[in-house]
Amino acid sequence: MAASKEKKGFLSGSLLTHIVNLRRRMAHDMENSTGNLLWIASAKIKGENTSDLAGLVAQVRKAISRVDGDFIKELRDEDEGKTLISGMIRDIGDEASKDGVEHFGFSSWCKLGFYEADFGWGKPVWVSSFGVENSVFMNLIILVDTQAGDGIEAWVTLDEQDMAILERDEELLHLAMFDPSPLTTSNSFLP
């Protein structure tokens, strides 16, 4: 949002969506199912309030907390489920298509056990999202546990101008490192 303000000269509205894993919220065993079971929680903030990061975080938490057992029951009902799904898609699409609104998508891959997977070659040294240069997914942030389990990596996809602004953000530089090597973030990587 700071990059948007620096680029445009004003605070624009933002829509933040976060993927919610439905499997963890379901009461019954999902042993015989495959594929992704997810929901998209969203929060929006108008341009004049964009500096209120705490308010945006509270909205996201509230949206995620609504995805509970009662919500899952509604979603499983064929008619109510279709209504909920189509309503969610319509609302996010309507909000994201408004002039001046920037959409930021989040997904957390934390605590999914990626570093425990062993397909015969040993456990992974480094887990990443997709690592494709010139990705079609812009304004996407994927959170992943570090291999040592003592931190979180944020895989951020922005256009070049926004990324350059982000990399200069003093507040963020006090909290995070940009492009750390996976070979130096933990002694467990060394032979």
PDB file of C-alpha atoms in Angstrom, residues 1-179:
ATOM      1  CA  MET A   1       0.000   0.000   0.000  1.00  0.00           C
ATOM      2  CA  ALA A   2       2.958   2.288   0.671  1.00  0.00           C
ATOM      3  CA  ALA A   3       4.269   1.567  -2.840  1.00  0.00           C
ATOM      4  CA  SER A   4       0.884   2.463  -4.283  1.00  0.00           C
ATOM      5  CA  LYS A   5       0.882   5.748  -2.375  1.00  0.00           C
ATOM      6  CA  GLU A   6       4.401   6.605  -3.533  1.00  0.00           C
ATOM      7  CA  LYS A   7       3.562   5.757  -7.159  1.00  0.00           C
ATOM      8  CA  LYS A   8       0.182   7.476  -7.357  1.00  0.00           C
ATOM      9  CA  GLY A   9       0.697  10.244  -4.830  1.00  0.00           C
ATOM     10  CA  PHE A  10      -2.408   9.245  -2.853  1.00  0.00           C
ATOM     11  CA  LEU A  11      -3.791   6.309  -0.889  1.00  0.00           C
ATOM     12  CA  SER A  12      -5.996   4.122  -3.047  1.00  0.00           C
ATOM     13  CA  GLY A  13      -8.443   1.516  -1.827  1.00  0.00           C
ATOM     14  CA  SER A  14      -7.228  -2.022  -1.265  1.00  0.00           C
ATOM     15  CA  LEU A  15      -8.836  -5.445  -1.340  1.00  0.00           C
ATOM     16  CA  LEU A  16      -7.011  -8.177   0.543  1.00  0.00           C
ATOM     17  CA  THR A  17      -7.970 -11.813   0.045  1.00  0.00           C
ATOM     18  CA  HIS A  18      -6.614 -14.726   2.047  1.00  0.00           C
ATOM     19  CA  ILE A  19      -7.016 -18.413   1.232  1.00  0.00           C
ATOM     20  CA  VAL A  20      -8.533 -20.421   4.109  1.00  0.00           C
ATOM     21  CA  ASN A  21      -7.929 -24.174   4.354  1.00  0.00           C
ATOM     22  CA  LEU A  22     -11.357 -25.759   4.915  1.00  0.00           C
ATOM     23  CA  ARG A  23      -9.974 -29.212   5.791  1.00  0.00           C
ATOM     24  CA  ARG A  24      -8.811 -28.015   9.208  1.00  0.00           C
ATOM     25  CA  ARG A  25     -12.230 -26.581   9.946  1.00  0.00           C
ATOM     26  CA  MET A  26     -14.300 -29.625   8.999  1.00  0.00           C
ATOM     27  CA  ALA A  27     -15.729 -31.836  11.716  1.00  0.00           C
ATOM     28  CA  HIS A  28     -15.582 -35.116   9.780  1.00  0.00           C
ATOM     29  CA  ASP A  29     -12.651 -37.080   8.411  1.00  0.00           C
ATOM     30  CA  MET A  30     -11.579 -36.178   4.867  1.00  0.00           C
ATOM     31  CA  GLU A  31      -9.431 -39.300   4.425  1.00  0.00           C
ATOM     32  CA  ASN A  32     -11.041 -40.396   1.142  1.00  0.00           C
ATOM     33  CA  SER A  33     -10.959 -37.027  -0.615  1.00  0.00           C
ATOM     34  CA  THR A  34      -8.332 -35.342  -2.756  1.00  0.00           C
ATOM     35  CA  GLY A  35      -7.743 -31.875  -4.067  1.00  0.00           C
ATOM     36  CA  ASN A  36      -7.946 -28.458  -2.516  1.00  0.00           C
ATOM     37  CA  LEU A  37     -10.728 -27.541  -0.145  1.00  0.00           C
ATOM     38  CA  LEU A  38     -10.471 -23.826   0.339  1.00  0.00           C
ATOM     39  CA  TRP A  39     -12.367 -20.602   0.794  1.00  0.00           C
ATOM     40  CA  ILE A  40     -11.368 -17.019   0.096  1.00  0.00           C
ATOM     41  CA  ALA A  41     -11.769 -14.606   2.998  1.00  0.00           C
ATOM     42  CA  SER A  42     -11.590 -10.944   2.036  1.00  0.00           C
ATOM     43  CA  ALA A  43     -11.288  -7.525   3.588  1.00  0.00           C
ATOM     44  CA  LYS A  44     -11.414  -4.131   1.937  1.00  0.00           C
ATOM     45  CA  ILE A  45     -10.262  -0.738   2.964  1.00  0.00           C
ATOM     46  CA  LYS A  46     -11.115   2.599   1.388  1.00  0.00           C
ATOM     47  CA  GLY A  47      -8.401   4.952   0.226  1.00  0.00           C
ATOM     48  CA  GLU A  48      -8.730   7.422   3.079  1.00  0.00           C
ATOM     49  CA  ASN A  49      -8.255   4.635   5.663  1.00  0.00           C
ATOM     50  CA  THR A  50      -5.414   2.792   3.925  1.00  0.00           C
ATOM     51  CA  SER A  51      -2.889   3.843   6.549  1.00  0.00           C
ATOM     52  CA  ASP A  52      -4.850   1.922   9.189  1.00  0.00           C
ATOM     53  CA  LEU A  53      -2.981  -1.370   8.869  1.00  0.00           C
ATOM     54  CA  ALA A  54      -4.225  -2.608  12.253  1.00  0.00           C
ATOM     55  CA  GLY A  55      -7.812  -2.097  11.082  1.00  0.00           C
ATOM     56  CA  LEU A  56      -7.173  -4.053   7.886  1.00  0.00           C
ATOM     57  CA  VAL A  57      -5.570  -6.907   9.829  1.00  0.00           C
ATOM     58  CA  ALA A  58      -8.585  -6.970  12.187  1.00  0.00           C
ATOM     59  CA  GLN A  59     -10.927  -7.197   9.184  1.00  0.00           C
ATOM     60  CA  VAL A  60      -8.955 -10.110   7.719  1.00  0.00           C
ATOM     61  CA  ARG A  61      -8.962 -11.969  11.033  1.00  0.00           C
ATOM     62  CA  LYS A  62     -12.696 -11.413  11.349  1.00  0.00           C
ATOM     63  CA  ALA A  63     -13.306 -12.703   7.808  1.00  0.00           C
ATOM     64  CA  ILE A  64     -11.205 -15.810   8.481  1.00  0.00           C
ATOM     65  CA  SER A  65     -12.915 -16.445  11.841  1.00  0.00           C
ATOM     66  CA  ARG A  66     -16.312 -16.523  10.075  1.00  0.00           C
ATOM     67  CA  VAL A  67     -15.199 -19.723   8.344  1.00  0.00           C
ATOM     68  CA  ASP A  68     -16.239 -21.977  11.225  1.00  0.00           C
ATOM     69  CA  GLY A  69     -18.283 -25.142  11.739  1.00  0.00           C
ATOM     70  CA  ASP A  70     -21.599 -23.399  11.085  1.00  0.00           C
ATOM     71  CA  PHE A  71     -20.243 -21.883   7.888  1.00  0.00           C
ATOM     72  CA  ILE A  72     -19.023 -25.324   6.740  1.00  0.00           C
ATOM     73  CA  LYS A  73     -22.517 -26.745   7.340  1.00  0.00           C
ATOM     74  CA  GLU A  74     -24.033 -23.994   5.166  1.00  0.00           C
ATOM     75  CA  LEU A  75     -21.406 -24.604   2.500  1.00  0.00           C
ATOM     76  CA  ARG A  76     -22.163 -28.354   2.427  1.00  0.00           C
ATOM     77  CA  ASP A  77     -25.865 -27.714   1.794  1.00  0.00           C
ATOM     78  CA  GLU A  78     -26.233 -27.819  -1.998  1.00  0.00           C
ATOM     79  CA  ASP A  79     -28.421 -24.719  -2.393  1.00  0.00           C
ATOM     80  CA  GLU A  80     -26.820 -22.624   0.353  1.00  0.00           C
ATOM     81  CA  GLY A  81     -23.348 -23.685  -0.800  1.00  0.00           C
ATOM     82  CA  LYS A  82     -23.965 -22.565  -4.374  1.00  0.00           C
ATOM     83  CA  THR A  83     -25.312 -19.247  -3.090  1.00  0.00           C
ATOM     84  CA  LEU A  84     -22.303 -18.714  -0.812  1.00  0.00           C
ATOM     85  CA  ILE A  85     -19.773 -19.607  -3.510  1.00  0.00           C
ATOM     86  CA  SER A  86     -21.348 -17.499  -6.245  1.00  0.00           C
ATOM     87  CA  GLY A  87     -21.793 -14.598  -3.797  1.00  0.00           C
ATOM     88  CA  MET A  88     -18.152 -14.737  -2.725  1.00  0.00           C
ATOM     89  CA  ILE A  89     -16.890 -14.808  -6.312  1.00  0.00           C
ATOM     90  CA  ARG A  90     -19.232 -11.974  -7.333  1.00  0.00           C
ATOM     91  CA  ASP A  91     -18.315  -9.784  -4.337  1.00  0.00           C
ATOM     92  CA  ILE A  92     -14.566 -10.190  -4.817  1.00  0.00           C
ATOM     93  CA  GLY A  93     -14.866  -9.644  -8.581  1.00  0.00           C
ATOM     94  CA  ASP A  94     -17.022  -6.537  -8.129  1.00  0.00           C
ATOM     95  CA  GLU A  95     -14.657  -5.070  -5.549  1.00  0.00           C
ATOM     96  CA  ALA A  96     -11.445  -5.921  -7.438  1.00  0.00           C
ATOM     97  CA  SER A  97     -12.760  -4.423 -10.689  1.00  0.00           C
ATOM     98  CA  LYS A  98     -13.487  -0.997  -9.186  1.00  0.00           C
ATOM     99  CA  ASP A  99     -11.263   1.814 -10.419  1.00  0.00           C
ATOM    100  CA  GLY A 100      -8.433   2.611  -8.057  1.00  0.00           C
ATOM    101  CA  VAL A 101      -8.771  -0.550  -5.954  1.00  0.00           C
ATOM    102  CA  GLU A 102      -5.677  -2.720  -5.728  1.00  0.00           C
ATOM    103  CA  HIS A 103      -6.044  -6.423  -4.976  1.00  0.00           C
ATOM    104  CA  PHE A 104      -3.498  -8.264  -2.817  1.00  0.00           C
ATOM    105  CA  GLY A 105      -3.825 -12.031  -2.516  1.00  0.00           C
ATOM    106  CA  PHE A 106      -2.392 -13.986   0.428  1.00  0.00           C
ATOM    107  CA  SER A 107      -1.982 -17.668   1.095  1.00  0.00           C
ATOM    108  CA  SER A 108      -0.241 -19.337   4.010  1.00  0.00           C
ATOM    109  CA  TRP A 109       1.589 -22.593   3.448  1.00  0.00           C
ATOM    110  CA  CYS A 110       2.808 -22.573   7.044  1.00  0.00           C
ATOM    111  CA  LYS A 111       2.422 -25.762   9.092  1.00  0.00           C
ATOM    112  CA  LEU A 112       1.643 -27.866   6.017  1.00  0.00           C
ATOM    113  CA  GLY A 113       4.694 -30.085   6.518  1.00  0.00           C
ATOM    114  CA  PHE A 114       6.459 -29.418   3.207  1.00  0.00           C
ATOM    115  CA  TYR A 115       9.870 -29.856   4.829  1.00  0.00           C
ATOM    116  CA  GLU A 116       8.846 -33.303   6.082  1.00  0.00           C
ATOM    117  CA  ALA A 117       8.003 -34.655   2.615  1.00  0.00           C
ATOM    118  CA  ASP A 118      10.442 -37.286   1.364  1.00  0.00           C
ATOM    119  CA  PHE A 119       9.832 -38.856  -2.039  1.00  0.00           C
ATOM    120  CA  GLY A 120      12.984 -40.972  -1.922  1.00  0.00           C
ATOM    121  CA  TRP A 121      15.525 -38.198  -2.491  1.00  0.00           C
ATOM    122  CA  GLY A 122      15.559 -36.924   1.083  1.00  0.00           C
ATOM    123  CA  LYS A 123      13.766 -34.012   2.640  1.00  0.00           C
ATOM    124  CA  PRO A 124      13.774 -30.705   0.754  1.00  0.00           C
ATOM    125  CA  VAL A 125      16.485 -28.151   1.384  1.00  0.00           C
ATOM    126  CA  TRP A 126      14.292 -25.236   0.360  1.00  0.00           C
ATOM    127  CA  VAL A 127      10.572 -24.971  -0.392  1.00  0.00           C
ATOM    128  CA  SER A 128       9.345 -22.155  -2.601  1.00  0.00           C
ATOM    129  CA  SER A 129       6.074 -21.200  -4.186  1.00  0.00           C
ATOM    130  CA  PHE A 130       6.614 -21.227  -7.929  1.00  0.00           C
ATOM    131  CA  GLY A 131       9.693 -19.147  -8.703  1.00  0.00           C
ATOM    132  CA  VAL A 132       8.585 -18.360 -12.228  1.00  0.00           C
ATOM    133  CA  GLU A 133      10.027 -15.151 -13.628  1.00  0.00           C
ATOM    134  CA  ASN A 134       7.411 -12.812 -15.125  1.00  0.00           C
ATOM    135  CA  SER A 135       4.605 -14.530 -13.250  1.00  0.00           C
ATOM    136  CA  VAL A 136       1.036 -13.823 -14.263  1.00  0.00           C
ATOM    137  CA  PHE A 137       0.134 -13.692 -10.572  1.00  0.00           C
ATOM    138  CA  MET A 138       0.756 -10.125  -9.476  1.00  0.00           C
ATOM    139  CA  ASN A 139       0.258  -8.766  -5.954  1.00  0.00           C
ATOM    140  CA  LEU A 140       0.437 -12.289  -4.573  1.00  0.00           C
ATOM    141  CA  ILE A 141       2.044 -13.078  -1.228  1.00  0.00           C
ATOM    142  CA  ILE A 142       2.647 -16.685  -0.174  1.00  0.00           C
ATOM    143  CA  LEU A 143       3.860 -17.334   3.368  1.00  0.00           C
ATOM    144  CA  VAL A 144       6.031 -20.432   3.906  1.00  0.00           C
ATOM    145  CA  ASP A 145       7.792 -21.797   7.000  1.00  0.00           C
ATOM    146  CA  THR A 146      11.580 -21.641   6.937  1.00  0.00           C
ATOM    147  CA  GLN A 147      13.366 -24.994   6.828  1.00  0.00           C
ATOM    148  CA  ALA A 148      14.553 -24.562  10.422  1.00  0.00           C
ATOM    149  CA  GLY A 149      10.994 -23.762  11.499  1.00  0.00           C
ATOM    150  CA  ASP A 150      12.085 -20.565  13.234  1.00  0.00           C
ATOM    151  CA  GLY A 151      10.711 -18.032  10.775  1.00  0.00           C
ATOM    152  CA  ILE A 152       8.471 -17.340   7.827  1.00  0.00           C
ATOM    153  CA  GLU A 153       9.411 -16.556   4.248  1.00  0.00           C
ATOM    154  CA  ALA A 154       7.119 -14.293   2.268  1.00  0.00           C
ATOM    155  CA  TRP A 155       7.173 -14.977  -1.460  1.00  0.00           C
ATOM    156  CA  VAL A 156       5.999 -11.642  -2.869  1.00  0.00           C
ATOM    157  CA  THR A 157       5.086 -11.083  -6.514  1.00  0.00           C
ATOM    158  CA  LEU A 158       4.837  -7.423  -7.503  1.00  0.00           C
ATOM    159  CA  ASP A 159       5.640  -5.441 -10.617  1.00  0.00           C
ATOM    160  CA  GLU A 160       9.193  -4.081 -10.791  1.00  0.00           C
ATOM    161  CA  GLN A 161       8.314  -0.543  -9.731  1.00  0.00           C
ATOM    162  CA  ASP A 162       6.328  -1.671  -6.673  1.00  0.00           C
ATOM    163  CA  MET A 163       9.041  -4.177  -5.693  1.00  0.00           C
ATOM    164  CA  ALA A 164      11.736  -1.484  -5.889  1.00  0.00           C
ATOM    165  CA  ILE A 165       9.678   0.709  -3.557  1.00  0.00           C
ATOM    166  CA  LEU A 166       9.044  -2.197  -1.186  1.00  0.00           C
ATOM    167  CA  GLU A 167      12.757  -3.046  -1.056  1.00  0.00           C
ATOM    168  CA  ARG A 168      13.513   0.527   0.105  1.00  0.00           C
ATOM    169  CA  ASP A 169      10.819   0.628   2.816  1.00  0.00           C
ATOM    170  CA  GLU A 170      12.694   1.451   6.039  1.00  0.00           C
ATOM    171  CA  GLU A 171      10.035   0.018   8.355  1.00  0.00           C
ATOM    172  CA  LEU A 172      10.038  -3.287   6.490  1.00  0.00           C
ATOM    173  CA  LEU A 173      13.851  -3.400   6.328  1.00  0.00           C
ATOM    174  CA  HIS A 174      13.933  -3.375  10.145  1.00  0.00           C
ATOM    175  CA  LEU A 175      11.728  -6.477  10.214  1.00  0.00           C
ATOM    176  CA  ALA A 176      12.769  -8.552   7.210  1.00  0.00           C
ATOM    177  CA  MET A 177      15.592  -9.557   4.850  1.00  0.00           C
ATOM    178  CA  PHE A 178      15.239  -9.495   1.100  1.00  0.00           C
ATOM    179  CA  ASP A 179      16.427 -12.497  -0.913  1.00  0.00           C
TER     180      ASP A 179
END
